[in-house]
XYZ file of C-alpha atoms in Angstrom:
677
model
C -63.850 12.062 16.184
C -61.982 12.643 19.463
C -58.431 11.307 19.775
C -57.535 9.342 22.930
C -56.038 11.586 25.622
C -52.664 9.785 25.574
C -52.258 10.219 21.813
C -53.436 13.845 21.938
C -50.915 14.614 24.665
C -48.128 13.034 22.636
C -49.007 15.134 19.592
C -49.056 18.371 21.606
C -45.661 17.795 23.242
C -42.620 18.675 21.161
C -40.617 15.556 20.349
C -37.200 15.207 21.976
C -34.168 15.749 19.742
C -32.835 12.620 18.064
C -29.145 12.311 18.956
C -26.277 9.991 18.102
C -26.639 8.429 21.546
C -30.280 7.594 20.851
C -29.277 6.202 17.450
C -27.016 3.696 19.209
C -30.092 2.113 20.825
C -31.323 0.880 17.447
C -30.988 -2.735 16.352
C -29.254 -3.228 13.023
C -31.034 -5.987 11.103
C -29.535 -7.651 8.037
C -29.239 -10.796 5.926
C -32.778 -12.283 6.046
C -32.939 -15.973 5.080
C -36.235 -17.761 4.365
C -36.570 -21.348 5.621
C -37.059 -24.110 2.995
C -40.710 -24.515 4.035
C -41.321 -20.743 3.910
C -42.583 -20.545 7.494
C -39.640 -18.759 9.113
C -37.117 -16.017 8.437
C -33.711 -16.083 10.110
C -31.673 -12.904 10.289
C -28.822 -11.278 12.152
C -29.335 -8.360 14.514
C -26.562 -6.154 15.868
C -27.041 -4.305 19.145
C -24.830 -1.740 20.886
C -24.307 -1.976 24.645
C -25.655 1.194 26.266
C -22.799 1.312 28.803
C -19.694 0.142 26.974
C -20.903 0.892 23.424
C -19.500 -2.470 22.367
C -21.262 -4.013 19.384
C -22.509 -7.606 19.241
C -24.468 -9.611 16.668
C -26.792 -12.553 17.271
C -29.045 -14.770 15.153
C -32.824 -14.393 15.431
C -35.790 -16.218 13.891
C -39.236 -14.751 13.229
C -42.409 -16.175 11.722
C -42.799 -15.291 8.051
C -46.186 -13.853 8.996
C -44.597 -11.540 11.574
C -44.857 -11.511 15.330
C -42.450 -11.755 18.243
C -38.984 -12.866 17.110
C -36.985 -15.538 18.917
C -33.284 -15.169 19.693
C -31.501 -18.286 18.476
C -27.978 -17.455 19.653
C -26.795 -15.369 22.583
C -23.100 -15.005 23.184
C -20.752 -12.105 24.039
C -18.995 -12.782 20.735
C -20.688 -12.134 17.408
C -22.746 -14.717 15.511
C -23.420 -13.817 11.865
C -24.502 -15.126 8.473
C -27.357 -17.586 9.224
C -27.973 -20.202 6.522
C -30.699 -22.869 6.588
C -29.829 -26.494 5.944
C -31.655 -28.010 2.946
C -33.903 -30.011 5.290
C -34.775 -26.834 7.255
C -33.903 -28.400 10.606
C -30.618 -26.554 11.276
C -28.906 -23.234 10.747
C -25.216 -22.807 10.059
C -23.619 -19.527 11.091
C -20.207 -17.929 11.608
C -19.104 -17.174 15.156
C -16.058 -15.776 16.930
C -17.161 -17.222 20.273
C -13.972 -19.291 20.684
C -11.526 -16.744 19.370
C -11.129 -16.896 15.604
C -14.087 -17.174 13.255
C -15.428 -20.704 12.681
C -18.683 -22.209 11.417
C -21.217 -23.479 13.957
C -24.544 -25.282 13.543
C -27.632 -24.912 15.736
C -31.000 -26.667 15.639
C -33.728 -24.375 14.345
C -35.892 -25.397 17.309
C -33.199 -24.112 19.664
C -30.531 -25.590 21.881
C -26.758 -25.282 22.210
C -24.859 -24.798 18.935
C -21.944 -27.034 17.999
C -18.733 -26.077 16.284
C -18.253 -27.827 12.928
C -15.024 -26.281 11.599
C -11.649 -25.935 13.333
C -9.450 -24.604 10.547
C -6.247 -22.892 11.776
C -6.901 -20.227 9.139
C -10.503 -19.741 10.378
C -13.686 -20.122 8.330
C -16.518 -17.928 7.065
C -18.852 -17.342 4.144
C -20.774 -20.556 4.794
C -23.208 -22.157 2.311
C -24.799 -25.625 2.482
C -23.950 -28.016 -0.355
C -26.229 -30.745 1.021
C -27.365 -31.797 4.498
C -23.930 -33.270 5.238
C -21.557 -30.865 3.509
C -20.677 -27.155 3.730
C -18.871 -24.717 1.472
C -16.799 -22.192 3.427
C -14.171 -19.562 2.791
C -10.783 -19.561 4.531
C -7.670 -17.421 4.098
C -4.829 -19.862 3.442
C -1.180 -19.716 2.442
C -1.052 -20.548 -1.293
C 2.171 -22.495 -0.745
C 0.101 -24.871 1.406
C -2.444 -25.437 -1.360
C -2.991 -28.881 -2.897
C -1.655 -29.533 -6.379
C -5.135 -29.907 -7.873
C -8.545 -28.323 -7.108
C -10.403 -30.376 -4.526
C -7.288 -31.671 -2.798
C -7.037 -31.841 1.009
C -6.642 -28.730 3.149
C -3.167 -28.770 4.678
C -3.773 -27.805 8.307
C -0.200 -28.464 9.489
C 1.376 -26.313 6.788
C -1.016 -23.430 7.372
C -0.609 -23.620 11.154
C 3.179 -23.589 10.791
C 3.078 -20.539 8.502
C 0.870 -18.663 10.965
C 3.247 -19.476 13.825
C 6.274 -18.343 11.806
C 4.603 -15.014 11.108
C 4.350 -14.383 14.882
C 8.026 -15.014 15.634
C 10.504 -12.110 16.043
C 11.231 -10.779 12.579
C 8.217 -12.522 11.138
C 6.211 -9.307 11.048
C 8.324 -7.831 8.253
C 6.326 -7.393 5.053
C 7.855 -8.273 1.688
C 6.052 -7.792 -1.641
C 6.822 -8.551 -5.253
C 3.635 -7.039 -6.719
C 0.642 -4.860 -5.935
C -1.684 -4.916 -3.908
C 0.338 -4.342 -0.735
C -2.565 -3.083 1.356
C -6.313 -2.804 0.842
C -8.989 -0.576 2.414
C -8.006 -1.012 6.086
C -5.414 -3.791 6.234
C -1.957 -4.701 4.970
C -2.014 -7.753 2.759
C -0.152 -10.843 3.891
C 0.699 -14.020 1.998
C -2.691 -15.594 2.528
C -5.417 -15.831 -0.105
C -9.127 -16.539 0.270
C -10.093 -19.992 -1.044
C -13.340 -21.962 -1.153
C -13.314 -25.169 0.871
C -15.666 -28.149 0.979
C -16.161 -29.316 4.588
C -17.597 -32.690 5.644
C -19.816 -32.166 8.696
C -19.212 -35.599 10.191
C -15.421 -35.555 10.129
C -14.636 -31.841 9.842
C -12.198 -32.591 7.023
C -11.809 -29.930 4.345
C -10.834 -29.853 0.680
C -9.458 -26.766 -1.080
C -11.573 -26.231 -4.186
C -9.738 -23.133 -5.525
C -6.005 -23.559 -4.812
C -3.400 -21.109 -6.054
C -2.225 -17.540 -5.581
C -5.601 -15.825 -6.152
C -8.487 -14.756 -3.939
C -11.747 -16.644 -4.508
C -13.920 -14.722 -4.242
C -12.109 -11.403 -4.739
C -12.225 -8.829 -1.953
C -15.557 -7.011 -1.733
C -16.735 -4.225 0.571
C -20.087 -5.505 1.794
C -21.160 -6.769 -1.612
C -23.070 -9.953 -2.452
C -21.373 -13.343 -2.455
C -19.091 -13.974 -5.388
C -19.860 -17.723 -5.329
C -22.794 -20.154 -5.218
C -23.580 -23.891 -5.074
C -25.697 -25.697 -7.679
C -29.012 -27.144 -6.388
C -27.684 -30.709 -6.626
C -24.505 -29.770 -4.768
C -22.259 -31.055 -7.541
C -20.886 -27.757 -8.863
C -19.702 -24.412 -7.548
C -19.710 -21.119 -9.437
C -17.220 -18.456 -8.369
C -15.557 -15.190 -9.382
C -11.774 -14.849 -9.642
C -9.445 -12.036 -10.680
C -6.024 -12.357 -12.255
C -3.751 -11.775 -9.227
C -1.091 -10.072 -11.354
C -3.493 -7.272 -12.315
C -5.816 -7.043 -9.295
C -4.532 -3.568 -8.299
C -5.358 -1.947 -11.636
C -8.065 -4.139 -13.173
C -11.730 -4.591 -12.282
C -11.968 -7.726 -14.407
C -13.324 -10.525 -12.247
C -14.178 -13.597 -14.336
C -16.930 -16.143 -13.672
C -15.953 -19.828 -13.434
C -17.554 -23.143 -12.495
C -15.791 -26.113 -10.904
C -16.993 -29.607 -9.955
C -17.586 -29.936 -6.210
C -15.530 -33.151 -6.288
C -12.565 -31.207 -7.699
C -11.116 -30.604 -11.129
C -10.053 -27.743 -13.335
C -12.442 -24.747 -13.397
C -14.231 -23.732 -16.592
C -14.580 -20.111 -17.672
C -18.246 -19.116 -18.004
C -18.036 -15.395 -18.730
C -15.081 -13.312 -19.727
C -16.556 -9.837 -20.160
C -14.026 -6.957 -20.243
C -15.481 -5.551 -17.020
C -16.358 -7.260 -13.768
C -18.601 -10.313 -13.386
C -20.236 -11.004 -10.040
C -22.956 -12.526 -7.844
C -23.517 -15.902 -9.556
C -26.873 -17.473 -8.617
C -27.987 -20.927 -9.797
C -31.606 -21.286 -10.864
C -33.631 -23.662 -8.639
C -33.935 -26.170 -11.504
C -30.161 -26.052 -12.013
C -30.275 -25.217 -15.724
C -29.042 -21.617 -15.516
C -26.730 -19.278 -13.613
C -27.774 -15.652 -13.257
C -25.022 -13.102 -12.615
C -24.184 -9.421 -12.964
C -21.673 -8.069 -15.476
C -20.046 -4.803 -16.495
C -18.963 -4.107 -20.064
C -16.251 -1.488 -19.629
C -12.851 -2.599 -18.365
C -11.417 -0.657 -15.434
C -14.626 1.183 -14.529
C -16.016 0.087 -11.176
C -19.146 2.229 -11.679
C -20.091 0.918 -15.089
C -23.697 -0.236 -15.293
C -24.300 -3.659 -13.802
C -26.328 -5.757 -16.258
C -28.284 -8.888 -15.397
C -27.025 -11.882 -17.356
C -28.034 -15.543 -17.602
C -25.752 -18.448 -18.479
C -27.580 -21.482 -19.915
C -25.588 -24.458 -18.678
C -26.641 -26.917 -21.416
C -25.846 -24.885 -24.543
C -23.189 -22.941 -22.558
C -24.512 -19.621 -23.816
C -24.707 -16.224 -22.084
C -27.675 -13.864 -22.558
C -28.199 -10.273 -21.355
C -31.612 -9.578 -19.787
C -31.372 -5.854 -18.947
C -29.478 -4.290 -21.827
C -32.178 -1.645 -22.343
C -32.697 -1.054 -18.598
C -30.562 2.006 -17.765
C -30.077 1.270 -14.073
C -27.600 -0.745 -11.994
C -28.852 -4.237 -11.125
C -28.130 -5.000 -7.456
C -29.497 -7.927 -5.337
C -30.855 -10.759 -7.500
C -33.088 -13.724 -6.636
C -34.772 -16.517 -8.624
C -38.415 -17.505 -8.499
C -38.888 -21.146 -7.399
C -40.008 -22.169 -10.900
C -36.820 -20.673 -12.448
C -38.878 -18.534 -14.833
C -38.415 -15.095 -13.259
C -35.607 -13.072 -11.735
C -36.244 -10.398 -9.112
C -33.706 -7.685 -8.374
C -33.245 -4.264 -6.811
C -31.895 -1.216 -8.612
C -31.338 2.369 -7.498
C -33.847 4.617 -9.213
C -34.526 8.283 -8.418
C -33.022 8.084 -4.909
C -34.867 4.899 -3.965
C -34.274 1.182 -4.568
C -37.414 -0.553 -5.894
C -37.759 -4.254 -6.649
C -37.978 -5.170 -10.333
C -38.594 -8.415 -12.209
C -37.710 -9.817 -15.617
C -38.414 -13.149 -17.303
C -35.435 -15.495 -17.442
C -36.275 -16.094 -21.113
C -36.045 -12.343 -21.768
C -38.560 -9.536 -22.048
C -39.392 -6.184 -20.478
C -38.279 -5.194 -16.987
C -41.232 -4.610 -14.653
C -41.308 -2.609 -11.448
C -42.784 -4.794 -8.693
C -42.830 -2.337 -5.786
C -41.106 0.956 -4.961
C -41.382 4.002 -2.725
C -38.607 2.969 -0.324
C -35.197 1.322 -0.469
C -35.291 -2.479 -0.629
C -32.346 -4.814 -0.165
C -31.489 -8.482 0.438
C -34.354 -9.747 -1.734
C -35.441 -13.340 -1.106
C -38.278 -15.333 -2.725
C -40.518 -17.608 -0.644
C -40.955 -21.246 -1.719
C -44.587 -20.545 -2.650
C -43.390 -18.244 -5.454
C -45.967 -15.611 -4.454
C -44.119 -13.757 -1.683
C -40.917 -11.751 -1.500
C -38.959 -10.950 1.645
C -36.517 -8.052 1.807
C -35.095 -5.404 4.078
C -36.767 -1.992 3.869
C -35.131 1.260 4.978
C -36.153 4.914 4.779
C -34.791 8.266 5.906
C -36.828 7.881 9.097
C -36.287 4.215 9.904
C -33.396 1.727 9.729
C -33.756 -1.588 7.966
C -36.550 -3.928 9.012
C -37.640 -7.129 7.281
C -40.774 -6.853 5.128
C -42.821 -9.197 2.967
C -44.632 -8.259 -0.239
C -46.453 -10.158 -2.962
C -44.588 -10.836 -6.180
C -47.274 -8.658 -7.788
C -46.336 -5.775 -5.472
C -49.358 -6.145 -3.193
C -49.712 -6.423 0.578
C -46.437 -4.838 1.664
C -46.114 -5.432 5.406
C -43.553 -5.544 8.190
C -42.265 -8.873 9.457
C -40.061 -7.269 12.144
C -40.612 -4.075 14.120
C -37.452 -4.116 16.178
C -36.965 -0.342 16.254
C -40.496 1.067 16.273
C -40.592 1.532 20.028
C -37.244 3.327 20.160
C -38.106 5.741 17.354
C -41.745 6.503 18.215
C -41.105 9.396 20.669
C -38.940 11.305 18.199
C -41.484 11.568 15.373
C -38.630 11.911 12.870
C -39.412 14.249 9.963
C -39.744 12.551 6.590
C -37.339 13.603 3.885
C -38.796 15.782 1.136
C -37.624 14.936 -2.383
C -37.018 18.107 -4.418
C -35.530 18.908 -7.809
C -33.688 21.918 -9.181
C -31.770 22.876 -12.323
C -28.085 22.039 -12.161
C -25.147 22.430 -14.549
C -25.903 22.420 -18.281
C -29.626 22.697 -17.517
C -29.934 19.161 -16.147
C -32.424 18.317 -13.426
C -30.851 17.352 -10.097
C -32.667 15.605 -7.250
C -32.047 16.319 -3.564
C -33.524 15.614 -0.148
C -34.536 18.204 2.434
C -34.812 17.060 6.054
C -36.236 19.690 8.406
C -35.318 20.082 12.069
C -37.255 18.262 14.740
C -40.251 20.264 16.039
C -39.996 22.346 12.873
C -41.532 25.828 13.087
C -42.157 27.408 9.643
C -41.985 30.854 11.225
C -38.390 30.324 12.323
C -35.176 30.366 10.319
C -32.558 27.657 10.678
C -28.914 27.158 9.663
C -28.397 25.053 6.540
C -26.140 22.001 6.347
C -25.247 20.747 2.850
C -24.090 17.123 2.940
C -22.091 15.862 -0.067
C -22.020 12.100 -0.641
C -19.002 9.997 -1.490
C -18.285 7.713 -4.376
C -18.437 9.914 -6.351
C -20.687 7.312 -7.978
C -23.073 7.014 -5.045
C -26.320 8.643 -3.951
C -28.270 9.935 -0.981
C -31.312 7.673 -1.052
C -34.560 7.073 0.781
C -32.603 4.945 3.220
C -30.998 4.917 6.645
C -27.339 5.310 7.486
C -25.459 5.341 10.773
C -22.776 7.538 9.219
C -23.825 11.064 8.253
C -27.313 10.405 9.601
C -29.540 13.264 8.449
C -31.892 12.836 11.410
C -29.091 13.429 13.931
C -28.143 16.687 12.205
C -31.802 17.706 11.919
C -32.225 16.863 15.597
C -29.408 19.323 16.322
C -31.420 22.096 14.641
C -30.173 22.115 11.054
C -32.059 22.066 7.787
C -30.222 19.218 6.093
C -29.834 19.391 2.312
C -28.622 16.238 0.544
C -28.044 16.828 -3.193
C -27.397 14.070 -5.739
C -25.131 15.873 -8.222
C -23.454 14.609 -11.392
C -21.905 11.201 -10.774
C -24.821 9.988 -8.658
C -26.350 6.576 -9.376
C -30.058 6.159 -10.105
C -30.632 8.584 -12.982
C -29.050 6.650 -15.837
C -25.471 5.831 -16.783
C -24.892 9.099 -18.659
C -25.606 11.101 -15.504
C -23.186 8.865 -13.584
C -20.478 9.164 -16.253
C -20.746 12.966 -16.324
C -18.284 13.234 -13.436
C -15.481 11.252 -15.087
C -12.391 13.478 -15.412
C -14.550 16.415 -14.262
C -14.472 16.131 -10.469
C -14.580 19.826 -9.681
C -16.667 20.810 -12.710
C -20.326 20.019 -13.252
C -20.707 18.193 -9.926
C -19.375 21.241 -8.088
C -21.755 23.461 -10.036
C -24.636 21.106 -9.227
C -23.870 21.426 -5.507
C -23.560 25.226 -5.714
C -26.859 25.562 -7.573
C -28.414 23.222 -5.046
C -27.125 25.444 -2.258
C -28.757 28.414 -4.012
C -32.021 26.469 -4.078
C -31.812 25.498 -0.411
C -30.813 28.965 0.801
C -33.900 30.365 -0.935
C -36.210 28.229 1.221
C -38.203 30.551 3.511
C -37.097 28.790 6.702
C -33.344 28.859 5.938
C -31.232 31.698 7.302
C -28.814 32.667 4.570
C -25.310 33.318 5.841
C -25.336 30.397 8.275
C -24.652 27.684 5.700
C -22.248 24.791 6.269
C -20.965 22.065 3.948
C -19.631 18.645 4.894
C -18.761 15.380 3.211
C -16.589 12.268 3.199
C -14.412 10.543 0.601
C -15.380 12.233 -2.690
C -17.607 14.437 -0.536
C -14.486 15.334 1.454
C -12.681 16.032 -1.806
C -15.415 18.413 -2.906
C -15.286 20.163 0.469
C -11.534 20.649 -0.086
C -12.295 21.925 -3.591
C -14.936 24.289 -2.190
C -12.357 25.657 0.267
C -10.271 26.901 -2.655
C -13.123 28.165 -4.849
C -15.704 29.975 -2.720
C -16.111 31.590 0.693
C -19.927 31.351 0.710
C -19.950 28.697 3.448
C -19.579 29.633 7.080
C -17.848 26.383 7.989
C -16.639 23.142 6.370
C -16.076 19.529 7.442
C -13.785 17.341 5.310
C -13.712 13.635 6.200
C -11.198 11.356 4.430
C -11.031 13.890 1.619
C -8.573 13.824 -1.282
C -6.211 16.810 -1.184
C -3.383 16.169 -3.655
C -4.372 13.807 -6.470
C -0.871 12.965 -7.732
C 0.392 11.866 -4.315
C -2.939 10.109 -3.715
C -2.307 7.956 -6.799
C 1.035 6.782 -5.440
C -0.360 5.758 -2.058
C -3.837 4.369 -2.754
C -4.424 0.700 -3.596
C -7.240 0.201 -6.146
C -5.408 1.920 -8.983
C -8.171 1.257 -11.498
C -10.183 3.968 -9.778
C -7.911 7.018 -10.368
C -6.748 5.619 -13.696
C -10.324 5.587 -14.962
C -11.328 8.900 -13.414
C -8.248 10.797 -14.639
C -7.404 8.810 -17.780
C -4.271 6.995 -16.672
C -1.476 6.993 -14.089
C -0.456 10.339 -12.604
C 2.722 10.580 -14.715
C 0.827 9.980 -17.960
C -2.156 12.257 -17.218
C -0.393 14.917 -15.189
C -2.599 17.719 -16.488
C -5.821 16.030 -15.302
C -4.402 15.233 -11.858
C -3.129 18.783 -11.422
C -6.246 20.439 -12.818
C -8.586 18.834 -10.294
C -6.271 18.790 -7.270
C -7.480 20.966 -4.333
C -3.841 21.428 -3.276
C -3.375 23.883 -6.169
C -5.831 26.321 -4.622
C -4.480 26.576 -1.075
C -3.852 30.356 -1.410
C -7.635 30.853 -1.584
C -8.411 28.896 1.622
C -10.385 31.066 4.077
C -13.231 28.998 5.553
C -12.931 27.384 9.019
C -12.510 23.646 8.395
C -12.588 20.480 10.473
C -10.441 17.740 8.927
C -11.257 14.140 9.933
C -9.311 11.029 8.961
C -8.926 7.366 9.852
C -5.338 6.252 10.355
C -6.165 2.846 8.822
C -7.690 4.397 5.696
C -5.657 3.005 2.822
C -8.163 4.046 0.133
C -7.538 7.721 0.890
C -4.405 7.567 3.041
C -3.947 9.692 6.148
C -1.402 11.917 4.417
C -4.237 13.457 2.375
C -5.924 14.690 5.543
C -2.607 15.796 7.036
C -1.836 17.747 3.860
C -5.176 19.556 4.023
C -4.776 20.398 7.711
C -1.190 21.577 7.253
C -2.255 23.889 4.422
C -5.070 25.364 6.508
C -2.778 25.917 9.497
C -0.035 27.550 7.449
C -2.625 29.824 5.862
C -3.823 30.818 9.319
C -7.321 29.481 8.654
C -9.211 28.310 11.793
C -8.992 24.534 11.565
C -9.015 21.363 13.600
C -7.728 17.825 12.941
C -9.550 14.739 14.252
C -7.770 11.391 13.682
C -9.094 7.943 14.617
C -6.127 5.530 14.935
C -8.379 2.449 14.806
C -10.676 3.385 11.906
C -10.350 3.049 8.146
C -12.332 4.838 5.441
C -15.421 4.862 7.662
C -15.991 5.398 11.374
C -17.543 2.058 12.315
C -17.000 1.541 16.030
C -19.946 2.924 18.042
C -17.799 4.678 20.635
C -15.831 6.404 17.858
C -19.060 7.278 16.068
C -20.313 9.078 19.173
C -17.065 11.049 19.376
C -17.320 11.831 15.658
C -20.831 13.271 15.953
C -19.821 15.271 19.037
C -16.806 16.781 17.276
C -18.581 17.473 13.989
C -21.674 19.039 15.572
C -19.495 21.016 17.984
C -17.515 22.438 15.077
C -20.626 23.257 13.049
C -22.349 24.920 16.011
C -19.274 26.999 16.796
C -19.472 28.763 13.452
C -23.160 28.704 12.480
C -24.945 29.710 15.677
C -25.754 33.425 16.202
C -23.125 33.789 18.910
C -20.396 32.386 16.662
C -17.459 34.701 15.870
């Protein structure tokens, strides 16, 4: 059979290199929401302006069967979080189009949206309670809270407090307890509360008053609250504010929508999260962790029966972390995702209990939703060669197909190489999985420099998924063989494998990465002696550790890496993390902090290193990066410092991301190319 001339020509021409600039042309799809009649899927799509590199998000709607999507909102300011009204005629969303974030409503058929909240403290996190009422989040001053749950929102008090904070002298920060700052912002007096908003009048009632965040702060996680199907009750997660800096223990409560004292539903020693009411209203599904203080303990799927007020575990024998969860319309089955062997399949389990069943795998699924017909699932799907698109699949795992194809046209010319999943023997004889991504226009007769990327966490994983940070395809497009190992501590190979890194940061995980580097350097198309290593967060830590323990790498890149663990403890914010990893505060477990601190091994630093840090990174504060760079400079080691004043733990702004890739690739090329010194 003869191929058409156009296709044959395309196959014969070498694909262009995939660069960070080309990556910015991709649309970033997220948060699919199925309409009540199952005919439509609303979602948010973020695009980057090709000239200014400014980012903007709008709401789109597409037929559940696929086809051309329809833009529902179009504004220079971002519109996010679409949520269908119960009657399916409207969508609520959060917009910053008039300055601060407020909730707006637009007809599903189209037309101009209307603003429905005007809270001085802004509004977000919208859910519908019924066709006339919304549940929203707002950050309020606890001194302005009503005396009882469900009391009126005090707009005048909150407005006055905001104005006072802007007066001369009002910017001073005073604290009587931890947390004082978190991730990328200093904490102020305000706390997140859930509010019931009447659409007709715009009046609001504070359902969770007091000096606690409801829900607690979460970095991109699922909602820590939900509304019962009849709209009469709200489930939410709350942490004890006095211990929020050193405890992971979020508790699950329910409260009447009309107001009243909340009732504790689950008080497990670890965290409880993501409450989801069953469609028939008889149960609440949620996730729970057993071990106090351990943010990477296994997430179990639980069910709370509202009538007998009893909690049951559904996945006790399932040795994987339960992620997104969704109910079947008949309330008999729960669907969820879980990381497994570097992918995130969809699983199911009966609400009454029973075995966990894999529904569909092979890629990384997220944002699982169940159609009203009970026979179809919708979810985002991402791979190493394609960012998230919305897909549908039968609840029996059949007929997987794309609903959106927003990025196919952009990616087609590059013919991105698929990642190859490999395994090798790591520390203590354990099998370790890794990905190999070959350069674009790969020639097996050539030899290429090797780039070893080390993931953060450390309880994370390189998966069959897409990322805009540390994108393997951009590095492969620059001519590197990219090796992405999942050493000890990685998630998706059972809890024991994850726990193996606790109090052993530079031990078995380091050995896993070194043995993985041996494996990758033995590949016939890798040129030994031109190997680089790079990583961020824990990955940056391990790069700093590598700098003091081996000179086998030609060049290193350390992004937001931990350098001195004792000083890190005193400046970070989520204290439960180092206290779990190193068995207590730095003054009680001094030996562990000192043993695994890269700062102890500065005399052995030799390898040229680029140090990158965000000035607003309060997880791993800037001083850690400054300490690493200072040590390298005083040792006379070739080194460079790159600081982003307006970034936190991640480089999120597109224009900064482009600069990041340019600096990182420039540094790698300087030392790994044949002409390098």
